[in-house]
Amino acid sequence: MKPSDRRLAQRFCLAIPLFIREWKSLTPETKVQSVNVSESGVYFETDAPPPEGEIVRIRFDMPTEITGDATAEWCCTCRVVGVRPTCPPGGLLGVGVRFDYYEITRISIPTPGPSF
């Protein structure tokens, strides 16, 4: 069985801003963009990936397409589970992280439009 066949959560090809920093670090967040997102993790590409096994904090707005609810800001503690070269070689590196813990820190409730 291929590893991709063992995934438990559906992946969504969504490009959303991610704000990443090392766990328990006071360094500024690094902004990257997701390639795909699921309820259990996120995949992104970067030229400065954290090492595999490292714990990172990621903050982002989890879209309605994933949760079925209003857009919410998630602050996640994650483990880097894979760092791989992307195509073409020599470019960015792909990083897969697994959400180990998350907090919902803000929920965006859409404002209703005018009723006629």
Short mmCIF file of N, CA and C in Angstrom, two decimals:
data_model
loop_
_atom_site.label_atom_id
_atom_site.label_comp_id
_atom_site.label_asym_id
_atom_site.label_seq_id
_atom_site.Cartn_x
_atom_site.Cartn_y
_atom_site.Cartn_z
N MET A 1 0.84 -1.17 0.00
CA MET A 1 0.00 0.00 0.00
C MET A 1 0.88 1.24 0.00
N LYS A 2 0.59 2.18 -0.87
CA LYS A 2 1.35 3.42 -0.93
C LYS A 2 1.01 4.27 0.30
N PRO A 3 2.00 5.07 0.82
CA PRO A 3 1.71 5.93 1.97
C PRO A 3 0.53 6.85 1.73
N SER A 4 0.35 7.33 0.50
CA SER A 4 -0.76 8.25 0.22
C SER A 4 -2.11 7.56 0.39
N ASP A 5 -2.15 6.22 0.30
CA ASP A 5 -3.40 5.48 0.46
C ASP A 5 -3.79 5.33 1.93
N ARG A 6 -2.86 5.59 2.84
CA ARG A 6 -3.12 5.40 4.26
C ARG A 6 -3.62 6.67 4.94
N ARG A 7 -3.73 7.76 4.24
CA ARG A 7 -4.16 9.01 4.85
C ARG A 7 -5.59 8.89 5.32
N LEU A 8 -5.84 9.42 6.52
CA LEU A 8 -7.17 9.32 7.10
C LEU A 8 -8.02 10.55 6.80
N ALA A 9 -7.41 11.67 6.51
CA ALA A 9 -8.14 12.91 6.29
C ALA A 9 -8.02 13.34 4.83
N GLN A 10 -9.13 13.81 4.28
CA GLN A 10 -9.13 14.29 2.91
C GLN A 10 -8.28 15.55 2.79
N ARG A 11 -7.49 15.62 1.73
CA ARG A 11 -6.66 16.80 1.48
C ARG A 11 -7.39 17.74 0.53
N PHE A 12 -7.20 19.04 0.78
CA PHE A 12 -7.78 20.07 -0.06
C PHE A 12 -6.64 20.91 -0.62
N CYS A 13 -6.60 21.07 -1.93
CA CYS A 13 -5.57 21.89 -2.57
C CYS A 13 -5.94 23.35 -2.39
N LEU A 14 -5.47 23.93 -1.30
CA LEU A 14 -5.79 25.31 -0.96
C LEU A 14 -4.50 26.07 -0.66
N ALA A 15 -4.36 27.22 -1.26
CA ALA A 15 -3.20 28.08 -1.00
C ALA A 15 -3.63 29.13 0.02
N ILE A 16 -3.27 28.90 1.28
CA ILE A 16 -3.60 29.85 2.34
C ILE A 16 -2.32 30.27 3.05
N PRO A 17 -2.25 31.50 3.56
CA PRO A 17 -1.06 31.95 4.28
C PRO A 17 -0.88 31.18 5.59
N LEU A 18 0.35 30.75 5.84
CA LEU A 18 0.72 30.08 7.09
C LEU A 18 1.81 30.91 7.76
N PHE A 19 1.72 31.04 9.07
CA PHE A 19 2.73 31.78 9.83
C PHE A 19 3.39 30.79 10.78
N ILE A 20 4.69 30.53 10.54
CA ILE A 20 5.40 29.43 11.20
C ILE A 20 6.55 29.96 12.05
N ARG A 21 6.75 29.30 13.18
CA ARG A 21 7.94 29.55 14.00
C ARG A 21 8.28 28.30 14.80
N GLU A 22 9.53 28.22 15.21
CA GLU A 22 9.95 27.10 16.05
C GLU A 22 9.14 27.14 17.34
N TRP A 23 8.83 25.96 17.86
CA TRP A 23 8.06 25.84 19.09
C TRP A 23 8.83 26.47 20.25
N LYS A 24 8.14 27.23 21.08
CA LYS A 24 8.70 27.91 22.25
C LYS A 24 9.80 28.90 21.88
N SER A 25 9.76 29.44 20.68
CA SER A 25 10.75 30.41 20.23
C SER A 25 10.13 31.80 20.20
N LEU A 26 10.95 32.81 20.42
CA LEU A 26 10.48 34.18 20.33
C LEU A 26 10.86 34.82 19.01
N THR A 27 11.46 34.04 18.11
CA THR A 27 11.83 34.57 16.80
C THR A 27 10.57 34.93 16.01
N PRO A 28 10.68 35.87 15.08
CA PRO A 28 9.50 36.24 14.28
C PRO A 28 8.98 35.06 13.46
N GLU A 29 7.69 35.11 13.19
CA GLU A 29 7.09 34.08 12.35
C GLU A 29 7.57 34.23 10.91
N THR A 30 7.65 33.10 10.22
CA THR A 30 7.95 33.08 8.80
C THR A 30 6.65 32.83 8.06
N LYS A 31 6.40 33.60 7.01
CA LYS A 31 5.18 33.42 6.24
C LYS A 31 5.46 32.55 5.02
N VAL A 32 4.67 31.49 4.87
CA VAL A 32 4.71 30.63 3.69
C VAL A 32 3.27 30.42 3.23
N GLN A 33 3.10 29.68 2.16
CA GLN A 33 1.75 29.41 1.65
C GLN A 33 1.54 27.91 1.54
N SER A 34 0.38 27.45 1.96
CA SER A 34 0.09 26.01 1.89
C SER A 34 -0.07 25.57 0.44
N VAL A 35 0.21 24.30 0.21
CA VAL A 35 -0.08 23.66 -1.06
C VAL A 35 -1.36 22.85 -0.90
N ASN A 36 -1.45 22.13 0.22
CA ASN A 36 -2.70 21.44 0.56
C ASN A 36 -2.86 21.37 2.07
N VAL A 37 -4.11 21.21 2.49
CA VAL A 37 -4.47 21.24 3.91
C VAL A 37 -5.49 20.13 4.17
N SER A 38 -5.41 19.55 5.36
CA SER A 38 -6.43 18.60 5.80
C SER A 38 -6.72 18.89 7.27
N GLU A 39 -7.62 18.12 7.85
CA GLU A 39 -7.91 18.28 9.28
C GLU A 39 -6.74 17.83 10.14
N SER A 40 -5.82 17.03 9.59
CA SER A 40 -4.74 16.48 10.40
C SER A 40 -3.36 17.05 10.10
N GLY A 41 -3.24 17.88 9.06
CA GLY A 41 -1.93 18.44 8.76
C GLY A 41 -1.96 19.37 7.56
N VAL A 42 -0.76 19.85 7.22
CA VAL A 42 -0.62 20.78 6.10
C VAL A 42 0.69 20.50 5.39
N TYR A 43 0.71 20.79 4.09
CA TYR A 43 1.91 20.65 3.28
C TYR A 43 2.20 22.00 2.65
N PHE A 44 3.47 22.43 2.72
CA PHE A 44 3.87 23.70 2.13
C PHE A 44 5.27 23.56 1.56
N GLU A 45 5.67 24.55 0.75
CA GLU A 45 7.00 24.55 0.16
C GLU A 45 7.75 25.79 0.63
N THR A 46 9.06 25.63 0.86
CA THR A 46 9.88 26.72 1.36
C THR A 46 11.33 26.49 0.99
N ASP A 47 12.12 27.56 1.03
CA ASP A 47 13.56 27.42 0.79
C ASP A 47 14.32 27.26 2.10
N ALA A 48 13.65 27.38 3.24
CA ALA A 48 14.29 27.24 4.54
C ALA A 48 13.43 26.35 5.44
N PRO A 49 13.38 25.04 5.16
CA PRO A 49 12.49 24.16 5.93
C PRO A 49 13.03 23.85 7.32
N PRO A 50 12.12 23.64 8.27
CA PRO A 50 12.56 23.12 9.56
C PRO A 50 12.96 21.66 9.37
N PRO A 51 13.85 21.14 10.20
CA PRO A 51 14.27 19.74 10.03
C PRO A 51 13.15 18.76 10.39
N GLU A 52 13.19 17.60 9.75
CA GLU A 52 12.22 16.55 10.05
C GLU A 52 12.30 16.20 11.53
N GLY A 53 11.15 16.05 12.17
CA GLY A 53 11.08 15.73 13.59
C GLY A 53 10.94 16.95 14.48
N GLU A 54 11.23 18.14 13.97
CA GLU A 54 11.14 19.36 14.78
C GLU A 54 9.68 19.70 15.07
N ILE A 55 9.47 20.32 16.23
CA ILE A 55 8.14 20.80 16.60
C ILE A 55 8.06 22.28 16.24
N VAL A 56 6.99 22.65 15.56
CA VAL A 56 6.78 24.04 15.14
C VAL A 56 5.38 24.48 15.53
N ARG A 57 5.20 25.80 15.59
CA ARG A 57 3.87 26.40 15.78
C ARG A 57 3.45 27.00 14.45
N ILE A 58 2.24 26.73 14.03
CA ILE A 58 1.70 27.28 12.80
C ILE A 58 0.38 27.96 13.13
N ARG A 59 0.23 29.19 12.64
CA ARG A 59 -1.00 29.96 12.81
C ARG A 59 -1.57 30.23 11.42
N PHE A 60 -2.86 30.00 11.26
CA PHE A 60 -3.50 30.23 9.96
C PHE A 60 -5.01 30.23 10.13
N ASP A 61 -5.70 30.73 9.12
CA ASP A 61 -7.16 30.70 9.09
C ASP A 61 -7.60 29.41 8.41
N MET A 62 -8.21 28.51 9.19
CA MET A 62 -8.72 27.24 8.65
C MET A 62 -9.99 27.55 7.87
N PRO A 63 -10.00 27.25 6.58
CA PRO A 63 -11.15 27.62 5.76
C PRO A 63 -12.37 26.73 5.98
N THR A 64 -13.51 27.27 5.62
CA THR A 64 -14.80 26.58 5.73
C THR A 64 -14.79 25.25 4.97
N GLU A 65 -14.05 25.17 3.85
CA GLU A 65 -14.02 23.95 3.05
C GLU A 65 -13.55 22.74 3.86
N ILE A 66 -12.74 22.98 4.88
CA ILE A 66 -12.18 21.88 5.68
C ILE A 66 -13.12 21.51 6.83
N THR A 67 -13.56 22.52 7.58
CA THR A 67 -14.31 22.27 8.81
C THR A 67 -15.82 22.22 8.63
N GLY A 68 -16.31 22.87 7.58
CA GLY A 68 -17.76 22.96 7.40
C GLY A 68 -18.38 24.06 8.24
N ASP A 69 -17.58 24.75 9.04
CA ASP A 69 -18.05 25.85 9.89
C ASP A 69 -17.44 27.16 9.41
N ALA A 70 -17.69 28.22 10.16
CA ALA A 70 -17.11 29.52 9.84
C ALA A 70 -15.59 29.44 9.85
N THR A 71 -14.95 30.28 9.06
CA THR A 71 -13.49 30.35 9.04
C THR A 71 -13.00 30.65 10.45
N ALA A 72 -11.96 29.95 10.88
CA ALA A 72 -11.44 30.13 12.24
C ALA A 72 -9.92 30.18 12.20
N GLU A 73 -9.33 31.02 13.07
CA GLU A 73 -7.88 31.04 13.19
C GLU A 73 -7.46 29.88 14.10
N TRP A 74 -6.60 29.02 13.57
CA TRP A 74 -6.05 27.91 14.33
C TRP A 74 -4.61 28.23 14.68
N CYS A 75 -4.23 27.95 15.91
CA CYS A 75 -2.82 27.98 16.35
C CYS A 75 -2.48 26.55 16.69
N CYS A 76 -1.58 25.96 15.89
CA CYS A 76 -1.29 24.53 15.99
C CYS A 76 0.14 24.27 16.45
N THR A 77 0.28 23.28 17.29
CA THR A 77 1.59 22.72 17.59
C THR A 77 1.71 21.49 16.69
N CYS A 78 2.77 21.47 15.89
CA CYS A 78 2.90 20.46 14.84
C CYS A 78 4.27 19.80 14.89
N ARG A 79 4.33 18.61 14.34
CA ARG A 79 5.61 17.92 14.14
C ARG A 79 5.86 17.82 12.65
N VAL A 80 7.10 18.16 12.26
CA VAL A 80 7.50 18.03 10.86
C VAL A 80 7.70 16.55 10.59
N VAL A 81 6.88 16.00 9.68
CA VAL A 81 6.94 14.56 9.41
C VAL A 81 7.64 14.23 8.11
N GLY A 82 7.93 15.23 7.30
CA GLY A 82 8.64 14.96 6.06
C GLY A 82 9.14 16.23 5.40
N VAL A 83 10.35 16.17 4.85
CA VAL A 83 10.93 17.25 4.06
C VAL A 83 11.47 16.60 2.80
N ARG A 84 10.94 17.02 1.65
CA ARG A 84 11.30 16.39 0.38
C ARG A 84 11.59 17.43 -0.69
N PRO A 85 12.48 17.12 -1.62
CA PRO A 85 12.69 18.03 -2.76
C PRO A 85 11.43 18.11 -3.61
N THR A 86 11.21 19.25 -4.20
CA THR A 86 10.07 19.41 -5.12
C THR A 86 10.59 19.35 -6.54
N CYS A 87 9.69 19.40 -7.50
CA CYS A 87 10.08 19.45 -8.91
C CYS A 87 9.98 20.87 -9.39
N PRO A 88 10.94 21.41 -10.06
CA PRO A 88 12.19 20.80 -10.47
C PRO A 88 13.18 20.74 -9.31
N PRO A 89 14.10 19.78 -9.35
CA PRO A 89 15.12 19.67 -8.30
C PRO A 89 15.93 20.95 -8.19
N GLY A 90 16.40 21.23 -6.97
CA GLY A 90 17.21 22.41 -6.74
C GLY A 90 16.38 23.62 -6.38
N GLY A 91 15.05 23.47 -6.37
CA GLY A 91 14.16 24.57 -6.02
C GLY A 91 13.79 24.52 -4.55
N LEU A 92 12.54 24.71 -4.29
CA LEU A 92 12.03 24.69 -2.92
C LEU A 92 11.97 23.26 -2.39
N LEU A 93 11.82 23.15 -1.06
CA LEU A 93 11.62 21.85 -0.44
C LEU A 93 10.18 21.78 0.07
N GLY A 94 9.56 20.62 -0.11
CA GLY A 94 8.21 20.40 0.39
C GLY A 94 8.26 19.91 1.82
N VAL A 95 7.39 20.48 2.67
CA VAL A 95 7.37 20.15 4.09
C VAL A 95 5.97 19.68 4.48
N GLY A 96 5.89 18.51 5.08
CA GLY A 96 4.63 18.00 5.61
C GLY A 96 4.66 18.05 7.12
N VAL A 97 3.61 18.61 7.71
CA VAL A 97 3.52 18.65 9.17
C VAL A 97 2.21 18.01 9.61
N ARG A 98 2.25 17.42 10.78
CA ARG A 98 1.07 16.80 11.39
C ARG A 98 0.65 17.66 12.57
N PHE A 99 -0.63 17.97 12.66
CA PHE A 99 -1.15 18.73 13.79
C PHE A 99 -1.21 17.80 15.00
N ASP A 100 -0.46 18.14 16.06
CA ASP A 100 -0.53 17.37 17.29
C ASP A 100 -1.52 17.98 18.28
N TYR A 101 -1.65 19.30 18.21
CA TYR A 101 -2.53 20.02 19.14
C TYR A 101 -2.92 21.32 18.46
N TYR A 102 -4.14 21.77 18.65
CA TYR A 102 -4.53 23.06 18.10
C TYR A 102 -5.51 23.76 19.01
N GLU A 103 -5.50 25.08 18.93
CA GLU A 103 -6.45 25.94 19.62
C GLU A 103 -7.11 26.81 18.57
N ILE A 104 -8.40 27.01 18.71
CA ILE A 104 -9.09 27.94 17.84
C ILE A 104 -9.12 29.27 18.59
N THR A 105 -8.43 30.27 18.02
CA THR A 105 -8.26 31.53 18.73
C THR A 105 -9.20 32.63 18.25
N ARG A 106 -9.81 32.44 17.08
CA ARG A 106 -10.73 33.45 16.56
C ARG A 106 -11.63 32.79 15.53
N ILE A 107 -12.91 33.15 15.56
CA ILE A 107 -13.86 32.65 14.57
C ILE A 107 -14.39 33.86 13.81
N SER A 108 -14.34 33.79 12.49
CA SER A 108 -14.85 34.87 11.64
C SER A 108 -16.28 34.55 11.26
N ILE A 109 -17.20 35.30 11.81
CA ILE A 109 -18.61 35.11 11.50
C ILE A 109 -18.97 36.07 10.38
N PRO A 110 -19.44 35.54 9.26
CA PRO A 110 -19.77 36.43 8.14
C PRO A 110 -20.89 37.38 8.52
N THR A 111 -20.74 38.62 8.10
CA THR A 111 -21.79 39.60 8.34
C THR A 111 -22.85 39.47 7.25
N PRO A 112 -24.10 39.44 7.67
CA PRO A 112 -25.15 39.29 6.65
C PRO A 112 -25.24 40.52 5.78
N GLY A 113 -25.55 40.30 4.53
CA GLY A 113 -25.73 41.40 3.59
C GLY A 113 -27.09 42.03 3.80
N PRO A 114 -27.35 43.09 3.08
CA PRO A 114 -28.66 43.75 3.22
C PRO A 114 -29.78 42.83 2.73
N SER A 115 -30.87 42.87 3.42
CA SER A 115 -32.01 42.08 2.98
C SER A 115 -32.99 42.99 2.24
N PHE A 116 -33.52 42.49 1.17
CA PHE A 116 -34.43 43.28 0.34
C PHE A 116 -35.79 42.65 0.34
#
